[in-house]
CSV table of C-alpha atoms and ligand atoms in Angstrom, one decimal:
chain,number,residue,atom,x,y,z
A,1,MET,CA,104.8,77.9,55.2
A,2,LYS,CA,102.3,75.4,56.6
A,3,ILE,CA,103.6,72.1,58.0
A,4,VAL,CA,101.1,69.3,58.5
A,5,VAL,CA,102.2,67.6,61.7
A,6,SER,CA,99.7,64.8,62.3
A,7,ARG,CA,96.1,63.8,62.1
A,8,LEU,CA,94.4,65.2,65.2
A,9,ASP,CA,93.1,61.8,66.3
A,10,GLU,CA,96.6,60.4,66.1
A,11,PHE,CA,98.1,63.1,68.4
A,12,PRO,CA,96.8,62.5,72.0
A,13,PRO,CA,97.3,64.9,74.9
A,14,GLY,CA,100.7,64.6,76.5
A,15,GLU,CA,102.4,63.6,73.3
A,16,ARG,CA,104.9,65.5,71.1
A,17,ARG,CA,106.0,65.4,67.5
A,18,ILE,CA,109.2,66.7,66.0
A,19,VAL,CA,108.9,67.9,62.4
A,20,GLN,CA,111.4,69.3,59.9
A,21,ALA,CA,110.7,72.6,58.2
A,22,GLY,CA,113.5,73.1,55.7
A,23,ARG,CA,116.6,73.4,58.0
A,24,ARG,CA,114.5,74.0,61.0
A,25,SER,CA,113.5,71.4,63.5
A,26,ILE,CA,110.3,72.2,65.4
A,27,GLY,CA,108.8,70.4,68.4
A,28,VAL,CA,105.0,70.3,68.6
A,29,PHE,CA,103.5,69.5,72.0
A,30,ARG,CA,99.9,68.7,72.9
A,31,VAL,CA,99.0,69.8,76.4
A,32,GLY,CA,95.4,69.0,77.1
A,33,ASP,CA,93.5,70.5,74.2
A,34,ARG,CA,96.1,73.1,73.4
A,35,PHE,CA,99.1,72.8,71.0
A,36,TYR,CA,102.4,74.5,71.2
A,37,ALA,CA,105.2,74.6,68.7
A,38,ILE,CA,108.8,75.6,69.7
A,39,ASN,CA,112.2,75.6,68.0
A,40,ASN,CA,114.0,72.3,68.7
A,41,HIS,CA,117.3,74.2,69.1
A,42,CYS,CA,118.2,75.4,72.5
A,43,PRO,CA,119.6,79.0,72.4
A,44,HIS,CA,122.0,78.2,75.2
A,45,MET,CA,124.3,75.9,73.3
A,46,GLY,CA,122.2,74.3,70.6
A,47,GLY,CA,120.8,71.3,72.5
A,48,PRO,CA,117.9,69.3,71.2
A,49,LEU,CA,115.4,71.2,73.4
A,50,CYS,CA,112.3,69.3,72.4
A,51,LEU,CA,113.7,66.0,73.4
A,52,GLY,CA,113.6,67.2,77.0
A,53,ARG,CA,111.2,66.4,79.8
A,54,THR,CA,108.0,68.5,80.1
A,55,LYS,CA,107.0,70.0,83.5
A,56,PRO,CA,104.1,71.9,85.0
A,57,TRP,CA,104.5,75.4,86.4
A,58,VAL,CA,105.1,75.4,90.1
A,59,SER,CA,104.0,78.5,91.9
A,60,SER,CA,104.9,79.6,95.5
A,61,THR,CA,103.4,82.1,97.9
A,62,GLY,CA,106.2,81.7,100.4
A,63,PRO,CA,108.9,79.4,101.7
A,64,GLY,CA,107.7,75.8,102.1
A,65,GLU,CA,104.5,76.5,100.1
A,66,TYR,CA,104.1,75.6,96.5
A,67,ALA,CA,101.4,74.5,94.1
A,68,MET,CA,101.8,72.6,90.9
A,69,ALA,CA,99.7,73.5,87.8
A,70,GLU,CA,97.8,70.6,86.3
A,71,GLU,CA,99.2,70.9,82.9
A,72,GLU,CA,102.8,70.6,81.6
A,73,ALA,CA,103.8,73.9,80.3
A,74,LEU,CA,107.6,73.9,80.3
A,75,VAL,CA,110.2,71.8,78.5
A,76,ALA,CA,113.6,71.3,80.0
A,77,CYS,CA,116.6,71.1,77.7
A,78,PRO,CA,118.3,67.7,78.1
A,79,TRP,CA,121.8,69.2,77.8
A,80,HIS,CA,122.0,71.7,80.7
A,81,GLY,CA,118.5,71.9,82.1
A,82,TRP,CA,117.3,75.3,81.1
A,83,GLU,CA,113.6,75.3,81.1
A,84,TYR,CA,111.4,77.0,78.4
A,85,ASP,CA,107.9,78.2,78.5
A,86,LEU,CA,106.2,76.3,75.7
A,87,GLU,CA,103.8,79.3,75.0
A,88,THR,CA,106.4,82.1,74.8
A,89,GLY,CA,109.8,80.4,74.4
A,90,GLN,CA,111.1,82.3,77.5
A,91,SER,CA,113.8,80.5,79.4
A,92,PHE,CA,113.9,80.0,83.2
A,93,LEU,CA,116.5,78.6,85.5
A,94,GLY,CA,119.9,77.5,84.4
A,95,PRO,CA,123.3,76.3,85.4
A,96,GLY,CA,124.5,78.2,88.5
A,97,GLU,CA,121.1,79.4,89.4
A,98,PRO,CA,119.5,78.1,92.6
A,99,PRO,CA,116.7,75.6,92.0
A,100,ALA,CA,114.5,77.4,94.5
A,101,ARG,CA,113.3,81.0,94.7
A,102,ALA,CA,114.9,83.4,97.1
A,103,TYR,CA,112.9,85.5,99.4
A,104,THR,CA,113.7,88.7,101.2
A,105,VAL,CA,113.1,88.2,104.9
A,106,SER,CA,113.4,90.6,107.8
A,107,VAL,CA,113.8,89.7,111.4
A,108,GLU,CA,112.1,91.9,113.9
A,109,PRO,CA,111.8,91.6,117.7
A,110,ARG,CA,108.5,90.6,119.1
A,111,VAL,CA,107.0,92.1,122.3
A,112,GLU,CA,107.8,88.9,124.2
A,113,GLU,CA,111.4,89.2,125.4
A,114,GLY,CA,113.9,86.9,123.8
A,115,THR,CA,111.8,85.9,120.7
A,116,VAL,CA,112.1,87.1,117.2
A,117,ALA,CA,109.9,86.5,114.1
A,118,ALA,CA,110.9,86.3,110.5
A,119,ASP,CA,107.6,87.4,109.0
A,120,GLN,CA,108.0,89.6,106.0
A,121,VAL,CA,108.2,87.9,102.7
A,122,SER,CA,108.6,89.9,99.5
A,123,ALA,CA,106.2,89.7,96.6
A,124,PRO,CA,107.6,88.1,93.4
A,125,GLU,CA,109.6,90.4,91.1
A,126,PRO,CA,107.6,92.2,88.5
A,127,GLY,CA,107.7,90.4,85.1
A,128,ALA,CA,108.3,87.0,86.8
A,129,LYS,CA,106.0,84.2,85.6
A,130,GLY,CA,104.7,81.7,88.1
A,131,GLY,CA,107.0,83.5,90.6
A,132,ARG,CA,110.1,82.7,88.6
A,133,ARG,CA,112.8,85.0,87.2
A,134,PRO,CA,113.0,84.9,83.4
A,135,GLY,CA,116.4,83.8,82.0
A,136,PRO,CA,118.4,85.4,79.2
A,137,TYR,CA,117.2,83.1,76.4
A,138,VAL,CA,114.1,83.2,74.3
A,139,THR,CA,113.5,80.6,71.6
A,140,GLU,CA,111.2,80.8,68.7
A,141,THR,CA,107.6,79.6,69.0
A,142,TYR,CA,105.1,79.1,66.1
A,143,PRO,CA,101.4,79.2,65.8
A,144,VAL,CA,99.6,75.8,65.7
A,145,HIS,CA,96.0,75.1,64.7
A,146,VAL,CA,93.8,72.3,63.7
A,147,GLU,CA,92.7,72.4,60.0
A,148,ASP,CA,90.4,69.7,58.6
A,149,ALA,CA,91.3,67.3,61.4
A,150,TYR,CA,95.0,67.8,60.9
A,151,VAL,CA,97.4,69.6,63.3
A,152,VAL,CA,99.2,72.3,61.3
A,153,VAL,CA,102.2,74.5,62.2
A,154,GLU,CA,102.6,77.9,60.5
A,155,THR,CA,106.3,78.8,60.1
A,156,SER,CA,105.9,82.0,58.0
A,157,PRO,CA,106.9,85.1,59.9
A,158,SER,CA,103.8,87.1,61.1
A,159,PRO,CA,103.1,90.1,59.0
A,160,ALA,CA,104.6,93.3,60.3
A,161,VAL,CA,102.2,95.6,62.0
A,162,LYS,CA,101.5,98.6,59.8
A,163,PRO,CA,101.1,102.0,61.3
A,164,ASP,CA,97.5,103.1,61.6
A,165,PRO,CA,96.7,105.4,58.6
A,166,VAL,CA,93.9,107.1,60.5
A,167,GLY,CA,94.8,110.0,62.7
A,168,GLY,CA,98.2,110.9,61.1
A,169,ALA,CA,99.9,114.3,61.4
A,170,SER,CA,97.6,117.2,60.5
B,201,LIG,S1,122.1,73.6,75.3
B,201,LIG,FE1,120.2,73.6,76.2
B,201,LIG,S2,120.6,74.1,78.3
B,201,LIG,FE2,122.5,74.1,77.3
C-alpha cells in the first residue's frame, strides 16, 4: 500500500511527519535529501519511537577521540532512550549499557625504568556500526520515494526472493 506523506516542497530537511497506515503508525524523516520511514512503535516496550530526538552518528578511533557525522541518522526513543538507526531499524544502546564504548587496553613496561604505557587499543567489534554494538531490537523500516512531487511511503511487504530457475539440479 502506498501512503502519501506530504508534498515534497512542504517537507524540508530536518523535519518529520507521522502518518497512519491502517493500525500502523509510521514516522517519516527527511535527513538532507534522503527520506527514512520507521515504525513508530518501539520494540522495547512500545514507546512512541518517532517522537524522540534525532542524533548524528558519533564514531571514535580511541579513548577521548570522536567525530560526529554531519547528518542525523538515529532516533532515540523518548521512553527509555534506546537509539535506532533510521536506515535499518537496528537498535543501539539501552538501559544499563554504558553510554561510552569500552576498549581493551594492555599495560606494558617501557624501556625507561619506572614508566608504563597503555598503548594498545582494540579495533571495533565486527558488525558494529559507527563503532557501536548493535542492541537486541530491530524495528521495521519502509521504503520512501518521491513520486510526482509527493513523498510516498510503501508499506506492502517486499516480494519474496524466488529461487533462480537457471542452473537447477541436473
Ligand atoms: S519503550 Fe522505547 S526504549 Fe523503552
